[in-house]
Structures are given as C-alpha cells and as structure tokens.
Tab-separated table of C-alpha atoms in Angstrom:
chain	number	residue	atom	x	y	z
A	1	UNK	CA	-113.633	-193.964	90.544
A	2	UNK	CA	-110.774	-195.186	87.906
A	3	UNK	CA	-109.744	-198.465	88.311
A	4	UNK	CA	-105.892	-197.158	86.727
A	5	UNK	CA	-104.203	-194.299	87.149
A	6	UNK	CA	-101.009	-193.404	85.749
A	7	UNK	CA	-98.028	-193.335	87.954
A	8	UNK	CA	-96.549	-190.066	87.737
A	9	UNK	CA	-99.815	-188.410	88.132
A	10	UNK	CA	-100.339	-190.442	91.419
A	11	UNK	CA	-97.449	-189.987	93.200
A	12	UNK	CA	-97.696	-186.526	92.394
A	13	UNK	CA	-101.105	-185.911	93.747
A	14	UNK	CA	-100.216	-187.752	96.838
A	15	UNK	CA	-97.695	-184.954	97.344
A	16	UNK	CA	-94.518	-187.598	97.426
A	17	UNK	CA	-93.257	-184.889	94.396
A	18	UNK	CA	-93.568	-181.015	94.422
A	19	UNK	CA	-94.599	-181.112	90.620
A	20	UNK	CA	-95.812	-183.345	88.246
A	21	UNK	CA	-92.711	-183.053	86.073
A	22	UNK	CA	-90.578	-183.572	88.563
A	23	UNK	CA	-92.596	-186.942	89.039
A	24	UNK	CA	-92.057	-187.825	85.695
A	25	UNK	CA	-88.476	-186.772	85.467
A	26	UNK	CA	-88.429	-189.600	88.832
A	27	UNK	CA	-89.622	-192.139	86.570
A	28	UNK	CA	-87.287	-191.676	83.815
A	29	UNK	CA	-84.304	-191.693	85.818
A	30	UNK	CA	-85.342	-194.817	87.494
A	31	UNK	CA	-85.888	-193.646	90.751
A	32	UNK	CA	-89.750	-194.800	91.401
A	33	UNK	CA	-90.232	-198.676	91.122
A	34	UNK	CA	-93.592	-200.827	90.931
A	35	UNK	CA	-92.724	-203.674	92.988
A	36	UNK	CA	-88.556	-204.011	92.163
A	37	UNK	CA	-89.261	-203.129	87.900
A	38	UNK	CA	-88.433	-199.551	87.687
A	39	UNK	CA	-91.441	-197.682	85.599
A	40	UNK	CA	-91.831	-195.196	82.966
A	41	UNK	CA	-94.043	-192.129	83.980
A	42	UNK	CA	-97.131	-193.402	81.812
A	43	UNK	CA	-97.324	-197.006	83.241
A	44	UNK	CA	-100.652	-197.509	85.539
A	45	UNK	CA	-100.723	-198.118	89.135
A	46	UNK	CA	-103.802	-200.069	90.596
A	47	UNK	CA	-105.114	-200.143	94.023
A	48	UNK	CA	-103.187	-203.092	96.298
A	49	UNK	CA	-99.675	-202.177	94.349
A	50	UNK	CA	-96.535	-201.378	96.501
A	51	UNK	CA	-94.958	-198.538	95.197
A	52	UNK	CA	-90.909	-197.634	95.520
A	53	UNK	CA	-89.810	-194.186	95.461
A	54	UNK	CA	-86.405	-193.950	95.697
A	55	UNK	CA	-85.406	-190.539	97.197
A	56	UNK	CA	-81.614	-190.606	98.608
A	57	UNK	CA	-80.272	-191.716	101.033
A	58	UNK	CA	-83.694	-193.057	101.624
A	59	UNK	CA	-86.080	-195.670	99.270
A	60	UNK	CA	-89.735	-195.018	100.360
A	61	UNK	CA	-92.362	-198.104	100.032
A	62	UNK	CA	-96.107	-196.919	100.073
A	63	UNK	CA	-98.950	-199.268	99.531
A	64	UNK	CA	-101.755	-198.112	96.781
A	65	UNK	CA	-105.343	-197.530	99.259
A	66	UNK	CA	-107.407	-195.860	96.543
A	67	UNK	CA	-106.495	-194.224	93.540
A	68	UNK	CA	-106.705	-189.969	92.435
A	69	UNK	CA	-105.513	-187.840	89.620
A	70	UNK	CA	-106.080	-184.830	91.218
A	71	UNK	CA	-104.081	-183.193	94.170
A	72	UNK	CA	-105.158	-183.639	97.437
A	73	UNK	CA	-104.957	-181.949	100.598
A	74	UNK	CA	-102.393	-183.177	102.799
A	75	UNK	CA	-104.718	-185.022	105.333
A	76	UNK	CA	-106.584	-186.875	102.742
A	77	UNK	CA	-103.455	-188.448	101.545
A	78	UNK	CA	-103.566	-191.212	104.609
A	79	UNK	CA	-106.857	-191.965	102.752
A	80	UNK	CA	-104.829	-192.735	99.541
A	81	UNK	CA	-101.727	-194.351	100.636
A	82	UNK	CA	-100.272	-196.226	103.203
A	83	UNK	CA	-96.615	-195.797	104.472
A	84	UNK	CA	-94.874	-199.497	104.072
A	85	UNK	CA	-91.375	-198.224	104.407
A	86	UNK	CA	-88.971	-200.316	106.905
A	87	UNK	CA	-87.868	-198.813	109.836
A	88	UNK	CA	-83.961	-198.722	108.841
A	89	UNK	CA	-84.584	-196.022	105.762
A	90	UNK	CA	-86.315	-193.601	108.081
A	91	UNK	CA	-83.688	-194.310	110.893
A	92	UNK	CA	-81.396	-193.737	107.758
A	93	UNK	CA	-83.205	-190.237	107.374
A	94	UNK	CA	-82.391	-189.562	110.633
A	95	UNK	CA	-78.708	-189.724	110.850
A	96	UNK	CA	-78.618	-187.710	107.854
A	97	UNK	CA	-80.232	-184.649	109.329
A	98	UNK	CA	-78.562	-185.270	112.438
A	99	UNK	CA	-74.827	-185.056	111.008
A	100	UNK	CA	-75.978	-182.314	109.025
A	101	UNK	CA	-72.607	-180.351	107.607
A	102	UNK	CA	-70.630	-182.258	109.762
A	103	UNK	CA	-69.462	-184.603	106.671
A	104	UNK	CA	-69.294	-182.002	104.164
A	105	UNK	CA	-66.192	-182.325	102.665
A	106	UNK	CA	-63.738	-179.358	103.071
A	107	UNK	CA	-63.233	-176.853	99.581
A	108	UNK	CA	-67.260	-177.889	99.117
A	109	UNK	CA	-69.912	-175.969	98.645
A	110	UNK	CA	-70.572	-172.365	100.329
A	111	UNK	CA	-67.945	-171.163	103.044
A	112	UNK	CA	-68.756	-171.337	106.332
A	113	UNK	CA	-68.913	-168.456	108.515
A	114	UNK	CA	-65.442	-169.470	110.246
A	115	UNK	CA	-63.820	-170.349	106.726
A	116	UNK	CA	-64.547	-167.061	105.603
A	117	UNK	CA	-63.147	-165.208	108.342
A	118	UNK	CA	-59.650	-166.910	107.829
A	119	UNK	CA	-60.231	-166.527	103.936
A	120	UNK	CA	-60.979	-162.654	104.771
A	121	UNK	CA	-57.643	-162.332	106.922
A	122	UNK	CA	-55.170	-164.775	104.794
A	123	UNK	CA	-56.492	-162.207	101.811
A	124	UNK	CA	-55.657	-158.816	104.345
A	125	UNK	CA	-52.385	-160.054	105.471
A	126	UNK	CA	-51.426	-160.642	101.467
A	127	UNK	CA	-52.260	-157.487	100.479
A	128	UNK	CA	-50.409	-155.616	103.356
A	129	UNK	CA	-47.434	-157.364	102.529
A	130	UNK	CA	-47.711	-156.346	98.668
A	131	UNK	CA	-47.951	-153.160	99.470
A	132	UNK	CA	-45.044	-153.173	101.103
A	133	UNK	CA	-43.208	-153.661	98.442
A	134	UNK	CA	-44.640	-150.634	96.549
A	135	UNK	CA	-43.588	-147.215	95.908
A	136	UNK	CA	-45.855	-144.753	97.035
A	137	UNK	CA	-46.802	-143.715	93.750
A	138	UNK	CA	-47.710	-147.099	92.840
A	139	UNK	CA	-50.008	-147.621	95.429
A	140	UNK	CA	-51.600	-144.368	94.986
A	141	UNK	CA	-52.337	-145.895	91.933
A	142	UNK	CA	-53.712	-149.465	92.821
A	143	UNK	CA	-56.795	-149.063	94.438
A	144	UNK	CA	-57.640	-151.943	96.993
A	145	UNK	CA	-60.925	-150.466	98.640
C-alpha cells in the first residue's frame, strides 16, 4: 500500500467527484483544502490528513483512513474515509433542498409551468389585438400559425 497518494486522484476514487478532471479542476479553483491551505491537484495526501472539499453552499471535512488510486465501490469508501463534517453544513444542505425554487429569483432560469401559461396568453391577447388593426388582405398574408 502507498504511503502518498495524490489528491485529486483520491478524492476522486472516493467518489466525492464524478471524474477525475473535475477533481482536478476542484483543486485549481481552490475549492478542496488540506487542512485550511488550499491545494493544487498534484499535492499528496497521507493517511491521518483532514481533507476540505468545498462544494456550495456546503464545505465537506473527511478524515484520510487509508489511502487508493483506484475507484472503489461505494461501500468500501467508509473503509477509506471518514465523514468529519459539522453538523451545521449538512443542516445547511438541508434547507437548501427544502426551499428548493422557492428563492429563485423571478426572470431566472427556465419558466415555470404557471409563468408560461400567462406568457402564452399575454402573447394571444397581443396578437388578437394586432390583427385587429389589419386589413384582411394583410392578414391573409401574415401567417401566425
């Protein structure tokens, strides 16, 4: 068994990232921490370090068990690892999927299924009133199907 491995491989094979490069791309932004020194993806991690992965709105702490380069199997990772993060991130975690869409700002992101009904029949009610103010001809022409 290695006595170092390097950090982006580790957290990776205990499954904290999806891929490897996102691991790495973790590290480089700053987001995973040795102790409170942020690390670059080829630093080493040793057995007995505490490990930070920051991962908003919540910063994960895991203590280094035993040391891996390769994947594991999700119940082997206990084996590996041991979850040292405080109770207020995870209660953190939990608001956050609680309130769900309830703070999404208005005008962001996709509508919802009310907001596009209204969209649908502000839209309708402009159209009937342009057309309106058409000839026939002219609306013959424009086609709004």
């Amino acid at each position: 068994m290695k006595s170092e491995v390097r950090i982006d491989k580790w957290i990776w094979a205990m499954r904290i990232f999806k891929t490897r490069t996102i691991a790495a791309d973790a590290c480089k932004k700053g987001r995973v921490m040795i102790g409170d020194t942020p690390v670059k993806p080829s630093r080493t991690v040793k057995v007995g370090d505490t490990v930070k992965v920051r991962k908003p709105p919540v910063t994960y702490s895991f203590r280094v068990l035993a040391l891996t380069e390769n994947r594991l199997g999700a119940k082997l990772v206990p084996d590996y690892l041991e979850n040292i993060t405080p109770k207020s991130e995870l209660d953190m975690l939990d608001m956050v999927k609680i309130s769900g869409f309830v703070d999404r700002r208005k005008g962001l992101g996709r509508p919802t299924k009310r907001e596009g009904r209204q969209l649908e029949d502000f839209t309708s009610h402009i159209y009937d009133d342009f057309t309106l103010w058409m000839d026939e001809e002219e609306e013959d022409d424009l086609d709004l199907d």
